[in-house]
Coordinates of C-alpha atoms and ligand atoms in Angstrom, one line a residue:
X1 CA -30.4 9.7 0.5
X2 CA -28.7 11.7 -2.7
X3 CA -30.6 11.7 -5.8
X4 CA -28.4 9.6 -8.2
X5 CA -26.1 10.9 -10.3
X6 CA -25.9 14.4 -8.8
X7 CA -23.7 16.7 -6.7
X8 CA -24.7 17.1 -3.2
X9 CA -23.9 21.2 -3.6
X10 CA -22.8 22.9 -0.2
X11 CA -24.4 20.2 2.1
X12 CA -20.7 20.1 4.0
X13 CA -21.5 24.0 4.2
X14 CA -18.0 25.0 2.3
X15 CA -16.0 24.2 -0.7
X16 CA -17.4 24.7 -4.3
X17 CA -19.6 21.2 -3.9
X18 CA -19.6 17.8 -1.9
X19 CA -17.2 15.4 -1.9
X20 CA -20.4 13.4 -1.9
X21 CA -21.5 12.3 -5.5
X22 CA -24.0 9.7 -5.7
X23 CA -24.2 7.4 -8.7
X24 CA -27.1 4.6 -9.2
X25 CA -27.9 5.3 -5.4
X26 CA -24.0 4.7 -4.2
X27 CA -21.6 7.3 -2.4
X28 CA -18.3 8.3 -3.8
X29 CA -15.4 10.2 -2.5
X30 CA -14.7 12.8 -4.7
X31 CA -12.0 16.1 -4.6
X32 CA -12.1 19.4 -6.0
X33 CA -10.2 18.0 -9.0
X34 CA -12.6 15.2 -9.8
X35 CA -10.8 12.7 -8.1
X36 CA -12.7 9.7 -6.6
X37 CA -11.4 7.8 -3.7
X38 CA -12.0 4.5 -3.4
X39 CA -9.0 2.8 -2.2
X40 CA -8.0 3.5 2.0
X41 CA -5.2 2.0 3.3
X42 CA -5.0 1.5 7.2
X43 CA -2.0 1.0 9.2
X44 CA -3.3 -1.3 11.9
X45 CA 0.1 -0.8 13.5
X46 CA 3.3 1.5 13.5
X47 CA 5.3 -1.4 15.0
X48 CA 7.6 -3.5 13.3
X49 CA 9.8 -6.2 13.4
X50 CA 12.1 -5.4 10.5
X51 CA 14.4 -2.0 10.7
X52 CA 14.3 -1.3 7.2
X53 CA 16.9 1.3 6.7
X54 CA 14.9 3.1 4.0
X55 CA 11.5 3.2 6.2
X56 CA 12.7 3.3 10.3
X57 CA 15.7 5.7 11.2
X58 CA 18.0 4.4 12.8
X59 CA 17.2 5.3 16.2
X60 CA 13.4 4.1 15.7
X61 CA 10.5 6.3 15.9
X62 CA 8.9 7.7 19.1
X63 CA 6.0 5.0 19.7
X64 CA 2.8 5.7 21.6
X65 CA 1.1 4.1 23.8
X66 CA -1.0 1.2 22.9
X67 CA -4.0 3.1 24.2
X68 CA -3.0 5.7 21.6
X69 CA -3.9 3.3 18.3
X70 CA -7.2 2.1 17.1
X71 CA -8.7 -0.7 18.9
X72 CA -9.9 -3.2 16.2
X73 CA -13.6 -2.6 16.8
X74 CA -12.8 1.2 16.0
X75 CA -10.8 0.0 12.6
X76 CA -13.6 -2.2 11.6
X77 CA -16.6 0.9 12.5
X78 CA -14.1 3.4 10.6
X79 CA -13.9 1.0 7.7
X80 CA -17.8 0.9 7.9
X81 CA -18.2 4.3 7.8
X82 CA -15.7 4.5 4.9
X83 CA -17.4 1.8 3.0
X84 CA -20.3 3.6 3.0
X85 CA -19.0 6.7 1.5
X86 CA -17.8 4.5 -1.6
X87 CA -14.3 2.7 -0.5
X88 CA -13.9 0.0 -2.7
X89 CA -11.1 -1.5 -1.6
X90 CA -8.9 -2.1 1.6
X91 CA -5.3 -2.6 2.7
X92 CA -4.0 -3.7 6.1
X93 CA -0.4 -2.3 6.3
X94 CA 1.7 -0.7 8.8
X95 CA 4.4 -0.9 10.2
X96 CA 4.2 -4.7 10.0
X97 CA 0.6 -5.5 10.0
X98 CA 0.7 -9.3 11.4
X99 CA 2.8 -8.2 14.3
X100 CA -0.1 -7.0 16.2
X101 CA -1.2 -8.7 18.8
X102 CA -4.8 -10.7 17.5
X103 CA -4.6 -9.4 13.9
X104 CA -6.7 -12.3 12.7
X105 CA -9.7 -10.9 14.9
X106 CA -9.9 -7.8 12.9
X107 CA -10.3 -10.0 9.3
X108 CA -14.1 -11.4 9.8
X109 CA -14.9 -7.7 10.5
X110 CA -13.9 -6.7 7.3
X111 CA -14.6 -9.2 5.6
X112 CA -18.3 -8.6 6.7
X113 CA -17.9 -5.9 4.2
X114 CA -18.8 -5.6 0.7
X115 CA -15.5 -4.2 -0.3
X116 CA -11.8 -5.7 -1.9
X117 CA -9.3 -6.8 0.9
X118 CA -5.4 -6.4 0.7
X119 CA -2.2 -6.6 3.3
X120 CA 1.0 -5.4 2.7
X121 CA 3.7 -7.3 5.2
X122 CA 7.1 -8.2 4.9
X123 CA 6.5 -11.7 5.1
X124 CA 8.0 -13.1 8.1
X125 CA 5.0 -14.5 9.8
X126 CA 3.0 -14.5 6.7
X127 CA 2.4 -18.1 6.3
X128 CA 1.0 -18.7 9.9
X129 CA -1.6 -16.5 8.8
X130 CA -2.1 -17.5 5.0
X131 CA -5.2 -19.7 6.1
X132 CA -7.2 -17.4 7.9
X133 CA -6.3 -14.4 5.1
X134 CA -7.2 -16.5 2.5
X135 CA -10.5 -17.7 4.4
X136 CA -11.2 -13.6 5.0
X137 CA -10.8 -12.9 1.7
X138 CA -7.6 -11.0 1.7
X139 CA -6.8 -12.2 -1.4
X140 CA -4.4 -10.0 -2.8
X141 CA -1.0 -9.7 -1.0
X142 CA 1.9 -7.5 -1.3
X143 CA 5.1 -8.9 0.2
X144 CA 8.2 -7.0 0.9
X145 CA 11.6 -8.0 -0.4
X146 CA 14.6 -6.2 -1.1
X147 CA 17.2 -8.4 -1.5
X148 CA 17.8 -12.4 -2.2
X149 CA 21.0 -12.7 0.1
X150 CA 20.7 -13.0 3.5
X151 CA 23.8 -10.9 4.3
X152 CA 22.4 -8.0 2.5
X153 CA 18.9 -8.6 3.9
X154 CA 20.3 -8.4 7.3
X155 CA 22.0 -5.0 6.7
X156 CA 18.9 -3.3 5.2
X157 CA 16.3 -5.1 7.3
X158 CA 18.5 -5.5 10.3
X159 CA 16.9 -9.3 10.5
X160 CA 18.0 -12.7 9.6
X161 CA 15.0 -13.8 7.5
X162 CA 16.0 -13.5 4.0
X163 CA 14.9 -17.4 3.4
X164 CA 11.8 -16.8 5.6
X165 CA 10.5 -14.0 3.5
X166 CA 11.2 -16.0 0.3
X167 CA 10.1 -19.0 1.8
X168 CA 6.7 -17.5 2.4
X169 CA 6.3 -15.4 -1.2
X170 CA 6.4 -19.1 -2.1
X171 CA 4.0 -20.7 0.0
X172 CA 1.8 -17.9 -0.4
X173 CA 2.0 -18.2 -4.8
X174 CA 1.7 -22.0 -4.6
X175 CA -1.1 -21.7 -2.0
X176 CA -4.4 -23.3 -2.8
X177 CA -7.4 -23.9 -1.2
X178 CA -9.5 -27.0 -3.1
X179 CA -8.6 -25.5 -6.4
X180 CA -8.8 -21.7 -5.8
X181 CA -5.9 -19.9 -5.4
X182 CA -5.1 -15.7 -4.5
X183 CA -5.6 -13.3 -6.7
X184 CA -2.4 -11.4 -6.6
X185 CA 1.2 -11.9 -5.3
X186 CA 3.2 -9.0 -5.7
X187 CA 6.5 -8.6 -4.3
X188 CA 7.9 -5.2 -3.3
X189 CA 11.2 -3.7 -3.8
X190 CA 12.8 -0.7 -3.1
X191 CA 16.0 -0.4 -5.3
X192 CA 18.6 1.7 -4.0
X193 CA 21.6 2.5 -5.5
X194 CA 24.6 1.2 -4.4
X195 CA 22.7 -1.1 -2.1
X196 CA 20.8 -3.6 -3.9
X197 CA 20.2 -2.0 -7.6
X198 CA 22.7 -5.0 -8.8
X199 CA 19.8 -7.5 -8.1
X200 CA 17.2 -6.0 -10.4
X201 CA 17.9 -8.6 -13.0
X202 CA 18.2 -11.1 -10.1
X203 CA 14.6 -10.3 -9.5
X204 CA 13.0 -10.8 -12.9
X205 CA 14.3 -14.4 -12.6
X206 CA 12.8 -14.8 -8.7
X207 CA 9.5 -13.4 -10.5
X208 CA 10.0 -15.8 -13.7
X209 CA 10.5 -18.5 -11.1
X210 CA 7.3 -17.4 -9.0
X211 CA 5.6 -17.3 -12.6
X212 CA 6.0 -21.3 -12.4
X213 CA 4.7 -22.0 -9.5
X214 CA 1.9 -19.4 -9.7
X215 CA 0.3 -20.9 -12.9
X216 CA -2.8 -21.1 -13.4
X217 CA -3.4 -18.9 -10.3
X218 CA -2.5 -15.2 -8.6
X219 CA -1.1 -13.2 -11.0
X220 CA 2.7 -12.4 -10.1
X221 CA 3.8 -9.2 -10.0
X222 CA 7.6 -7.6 -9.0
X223 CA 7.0 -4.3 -8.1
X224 CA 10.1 -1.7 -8.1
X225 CA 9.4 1.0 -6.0
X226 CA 11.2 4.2 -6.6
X227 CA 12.9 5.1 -3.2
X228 CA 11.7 7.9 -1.6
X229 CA 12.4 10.5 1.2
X230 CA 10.8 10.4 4.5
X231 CA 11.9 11.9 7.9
X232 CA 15.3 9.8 8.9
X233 CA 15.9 7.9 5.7
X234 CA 19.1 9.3 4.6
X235 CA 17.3 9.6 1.0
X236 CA 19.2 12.0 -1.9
X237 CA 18.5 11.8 -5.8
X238 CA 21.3 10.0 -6.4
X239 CA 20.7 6.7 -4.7
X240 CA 16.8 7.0 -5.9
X241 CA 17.2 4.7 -9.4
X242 CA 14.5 6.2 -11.7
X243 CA 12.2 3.7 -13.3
X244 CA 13.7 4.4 -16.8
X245 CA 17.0 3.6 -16.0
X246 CA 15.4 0.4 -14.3
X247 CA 13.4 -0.8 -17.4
X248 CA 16.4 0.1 -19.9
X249 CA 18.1 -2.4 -18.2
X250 CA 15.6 -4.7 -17.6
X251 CA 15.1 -4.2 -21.4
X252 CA 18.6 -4.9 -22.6
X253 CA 17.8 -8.5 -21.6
X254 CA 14.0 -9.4 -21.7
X255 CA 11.0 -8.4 -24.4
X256 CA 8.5 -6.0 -22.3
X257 CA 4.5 -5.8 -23.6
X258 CA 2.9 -2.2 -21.7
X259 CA -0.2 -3.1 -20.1
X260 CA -3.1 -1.2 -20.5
X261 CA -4.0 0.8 -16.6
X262 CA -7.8 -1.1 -18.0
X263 CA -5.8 -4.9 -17.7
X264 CA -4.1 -4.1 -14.6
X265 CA -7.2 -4.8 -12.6
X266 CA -9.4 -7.6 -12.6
X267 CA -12.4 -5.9 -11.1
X268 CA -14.1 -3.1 -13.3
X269 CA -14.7 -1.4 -10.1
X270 CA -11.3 -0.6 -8.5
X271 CA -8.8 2.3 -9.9
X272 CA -5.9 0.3 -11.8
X273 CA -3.7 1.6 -9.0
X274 CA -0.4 4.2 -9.7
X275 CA 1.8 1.4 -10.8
X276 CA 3.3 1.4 -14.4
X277 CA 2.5 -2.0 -15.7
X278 CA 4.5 -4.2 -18.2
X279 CA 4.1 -8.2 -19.1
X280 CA 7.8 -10.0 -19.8
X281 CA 7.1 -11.3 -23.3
X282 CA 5.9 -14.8 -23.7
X283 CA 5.1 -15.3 -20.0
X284 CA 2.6 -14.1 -17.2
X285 CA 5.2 -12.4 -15.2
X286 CA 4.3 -9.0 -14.5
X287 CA 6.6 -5.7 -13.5
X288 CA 5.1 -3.1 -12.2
X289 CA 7.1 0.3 -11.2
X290 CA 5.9 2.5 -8.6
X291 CA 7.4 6.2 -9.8
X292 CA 6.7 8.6 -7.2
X293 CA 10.0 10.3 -7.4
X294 CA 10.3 10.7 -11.2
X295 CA 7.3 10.6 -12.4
X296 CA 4.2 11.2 -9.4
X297 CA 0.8 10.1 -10.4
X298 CA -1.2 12.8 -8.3
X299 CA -3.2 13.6 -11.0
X300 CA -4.5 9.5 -10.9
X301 CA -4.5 9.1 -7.4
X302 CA -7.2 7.3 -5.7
X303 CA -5.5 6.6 -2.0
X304 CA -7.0 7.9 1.5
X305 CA -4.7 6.5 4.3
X306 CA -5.9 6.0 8.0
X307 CA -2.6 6.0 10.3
X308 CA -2.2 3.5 13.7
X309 CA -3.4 6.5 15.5
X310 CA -6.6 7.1 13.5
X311 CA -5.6 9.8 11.9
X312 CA -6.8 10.7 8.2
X313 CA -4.0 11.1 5.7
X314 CA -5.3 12.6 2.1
X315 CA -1.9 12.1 0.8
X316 CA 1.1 10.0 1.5
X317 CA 3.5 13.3 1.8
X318 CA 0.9 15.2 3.2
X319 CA 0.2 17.2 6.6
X320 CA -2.4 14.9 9.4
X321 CA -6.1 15.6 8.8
X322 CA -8.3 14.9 11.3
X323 CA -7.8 12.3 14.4
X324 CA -10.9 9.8 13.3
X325 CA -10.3 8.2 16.6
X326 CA -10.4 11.3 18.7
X327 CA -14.0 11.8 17.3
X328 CA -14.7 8.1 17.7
X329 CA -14.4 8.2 21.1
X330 CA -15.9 11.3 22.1
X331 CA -19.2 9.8 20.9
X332 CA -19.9 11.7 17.6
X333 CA -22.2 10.5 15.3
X334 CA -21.7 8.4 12.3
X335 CA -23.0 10.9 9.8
X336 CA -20.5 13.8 11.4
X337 CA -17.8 11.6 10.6
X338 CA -18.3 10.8 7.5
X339 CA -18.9 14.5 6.9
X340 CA -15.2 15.0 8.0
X341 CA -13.8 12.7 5.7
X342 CA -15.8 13.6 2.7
X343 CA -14.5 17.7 4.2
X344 CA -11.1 16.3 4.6
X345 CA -10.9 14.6 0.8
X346 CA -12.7 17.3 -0.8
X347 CA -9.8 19.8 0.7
X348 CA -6.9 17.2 -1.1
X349 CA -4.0 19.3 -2.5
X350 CA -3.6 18.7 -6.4
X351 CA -0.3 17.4 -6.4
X352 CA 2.2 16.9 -3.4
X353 CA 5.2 19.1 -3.7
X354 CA 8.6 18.0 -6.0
X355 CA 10.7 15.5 -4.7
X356 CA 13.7 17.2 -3.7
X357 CA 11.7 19.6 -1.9
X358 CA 9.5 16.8 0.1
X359 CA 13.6 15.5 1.2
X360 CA 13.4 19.0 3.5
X361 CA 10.3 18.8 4.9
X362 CA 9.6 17.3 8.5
X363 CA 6.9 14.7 6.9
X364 CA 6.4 11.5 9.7
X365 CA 8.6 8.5 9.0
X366 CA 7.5 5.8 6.5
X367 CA 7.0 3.6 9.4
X368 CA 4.4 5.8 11.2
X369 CA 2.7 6.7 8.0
X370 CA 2.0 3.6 6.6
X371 CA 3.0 2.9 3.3
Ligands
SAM401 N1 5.7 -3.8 6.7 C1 5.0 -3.9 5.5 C2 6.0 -4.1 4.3 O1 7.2 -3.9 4.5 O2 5.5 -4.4 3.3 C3 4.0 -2.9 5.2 C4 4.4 -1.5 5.5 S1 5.7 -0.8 4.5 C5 5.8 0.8 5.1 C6 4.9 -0.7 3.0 C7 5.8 -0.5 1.7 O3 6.4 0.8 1.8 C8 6.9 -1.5 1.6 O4 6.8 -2.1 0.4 C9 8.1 -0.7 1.7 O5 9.1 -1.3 0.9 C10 7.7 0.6 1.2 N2 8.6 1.7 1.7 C11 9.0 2.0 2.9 N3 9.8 3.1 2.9 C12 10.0 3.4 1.6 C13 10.7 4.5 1.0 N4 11.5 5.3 1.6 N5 10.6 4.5 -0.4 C14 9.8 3.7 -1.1 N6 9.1 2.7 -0.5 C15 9.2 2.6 0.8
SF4_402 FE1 8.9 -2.6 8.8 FE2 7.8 -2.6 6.3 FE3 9.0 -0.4 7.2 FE4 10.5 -2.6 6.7 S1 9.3 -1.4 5.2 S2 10.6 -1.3 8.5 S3 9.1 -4.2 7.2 S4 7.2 -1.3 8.0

């Protein structure tokens, strides 16, 4: 065990100190910027059942075999180990997490652990499984949703559940259990110009609405995610709206209060996350805007990502680190592991390169990434 409160100098045998740090006896991930990770998202699947044009190209993704992605008892150790070296929180994602086959066996795993649980899904078999997430203490959900017409949902999603999805973001805001409720609802959308950007406004009400049925309970947020360019996507700077063209319009209609990064988490222990908060004036609605592409948060980032395949991802528009699974099942030990991902964070690059140059690069699709 570290001594608290001090660098672990050279004991990965390179870099200029540890990604280990321990404070008041507990582990933390740390780069050589300072930067502690505590947040690891997992794609328990690269599978899906939408074909979200902005996430999938259009002639899908070259899947692996099953054999190829983490078994859930090799999620749940991997989460363990991560745990121990000072994750704080966890998301399920994917691909489209509930898809895969016996999902709800993986959530007492986690939830064995002392550590805040998340899933981001796109709905549309979210309220078969609202029960046993709430009863595994996922308790904060993020739920896809680009459009409220079912025409338009069917072009960008290529599915027919536009009342579904909304039907679900519903249940899941109204949902209690006795008296407690989730702690978050926040609804994802990636506006695109051309597409769907003529909703934005349209979406402020569906939150406003949400903001009814949530009260007293999760806090609701509608999240605007800047589009950005991944392997297939057809992204260019044109059709990505910046978040300050999206909040002057927002703005032209309804009072916005900034919220403190310190107010945008209820536990004192979790990094606020990257989003750019605001509360609509005289109501608990929340809008959050997620500005990789015009204005990238690398210098705040607190996200690890673990793909389908077990591999370790430092950053979203990164290179693949090393296959956790490949060392998982060639027996090595616990403590060489974590030394890879402590290796692994504390080689992080600052900042991911600009935008327009990330369009050119062969990164993996969305999908296979995990968002
Ligand atoms: N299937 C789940 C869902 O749709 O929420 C989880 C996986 S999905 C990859 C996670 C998030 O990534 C979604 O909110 C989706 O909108 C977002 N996303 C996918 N491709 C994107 C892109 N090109 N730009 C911005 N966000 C994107
Ligand atoms: Fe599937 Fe989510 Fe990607 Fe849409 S955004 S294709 S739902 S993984």
């Amino acid at each position: 065990m570290l001594e608290a409160g001090r660098y672990e100098a050279g004991a990965l045998g390179s870099g200029a100190f540890s990604a280990v740090l321990t404070c008041c006896m507990a582990s933390m991930l740390i780069d050589q910027y300072g930067r502690v990770h505590d947040y690891l998202r997992i794609a328990v699947t690269d599978r899906c059942n939408f074909r979200c044009t902005y996430c999938m190209p259009k002639d899908g993704i070259a899947l692996g075999p099953h054999a190829d992605m983490l078994s859930y008892e090799e999620i749940a150790r991997l989460s363990e180990i991560f745990v121990g070296l000072g994750v704080r929180k966890l998301r399920l994602t994917g691909g489209e997490p509930l898809v895969r086959h016996g999902i709800e066996g993986l959530f007492p795993q986690l939830s064995a652990l002392d550590t805040e649980l998340a899933i981001s899904t796109n709905g549309a078999l979210l309220v078969e499984h609202l029960d046993s997430l709430w009863a595994h203490r996922f308790h904060q959900l993020n739920i896809s949703l680009d459009t409220l017409y079912p025409d338009r949902f069917r072009a960008i999603t290529g599915r027919n559940a536009c009342e579904d999805v909304q039907r679900a973001i519903r249940a899941a805001t109204a949902y209690h259990s006795g008296t407690e409720r989730f702690q978050s609802v926040k609804v994802n959308t990636v506006l695109i110009r051309g597409i769907n950007d003529d909703e934005l406004l349209d979406f402020v009400r569906f939150g406003e609405e949400l903001s009814s049925l949530a009260a007293g309970g999760p806090t609701v947020e509608m999240r605007f995610i800047e589009y950005m360019p991944f392997r297939g996507n057809a992204w260019s700077s044109e059709r990505s709206l910046p978040m300050s063209e999206m909040l002057a319009a927002i703005e032209r209609v309804y009072d916005l209060d900034a919220i403190e990064s310190s107010e945008v988490t209820r536990s004192p222990t979790i990094h606020p996350g990257p989003a750019k908060s605001f509360r609509v004036a005289g109501s608990n609605l929340r809008l959050g805007f997620i500005t990789t592409v015009s204005e990238p948060f690398c210098g705040e980032c607190s996200r690890l990502r673990l793909t389908a395949d077990g591999t370790l991802r430092t950053c979203l528009f990164g290179d693949d680190g090393v296959n956790l699974r490949d060392m998982l099942r060639f027996g090595a030990r616990e403590e060489t592991i974590a030394s890879a991902i402590e290796s692994a964070v504390l080689d992080k690059w600052r900042e991911h390169p600009p935008v327009h140059e990330l369009a050119g690069l062969n990164t993996r699709e969305m999908i296979a990434i995990g968002g």
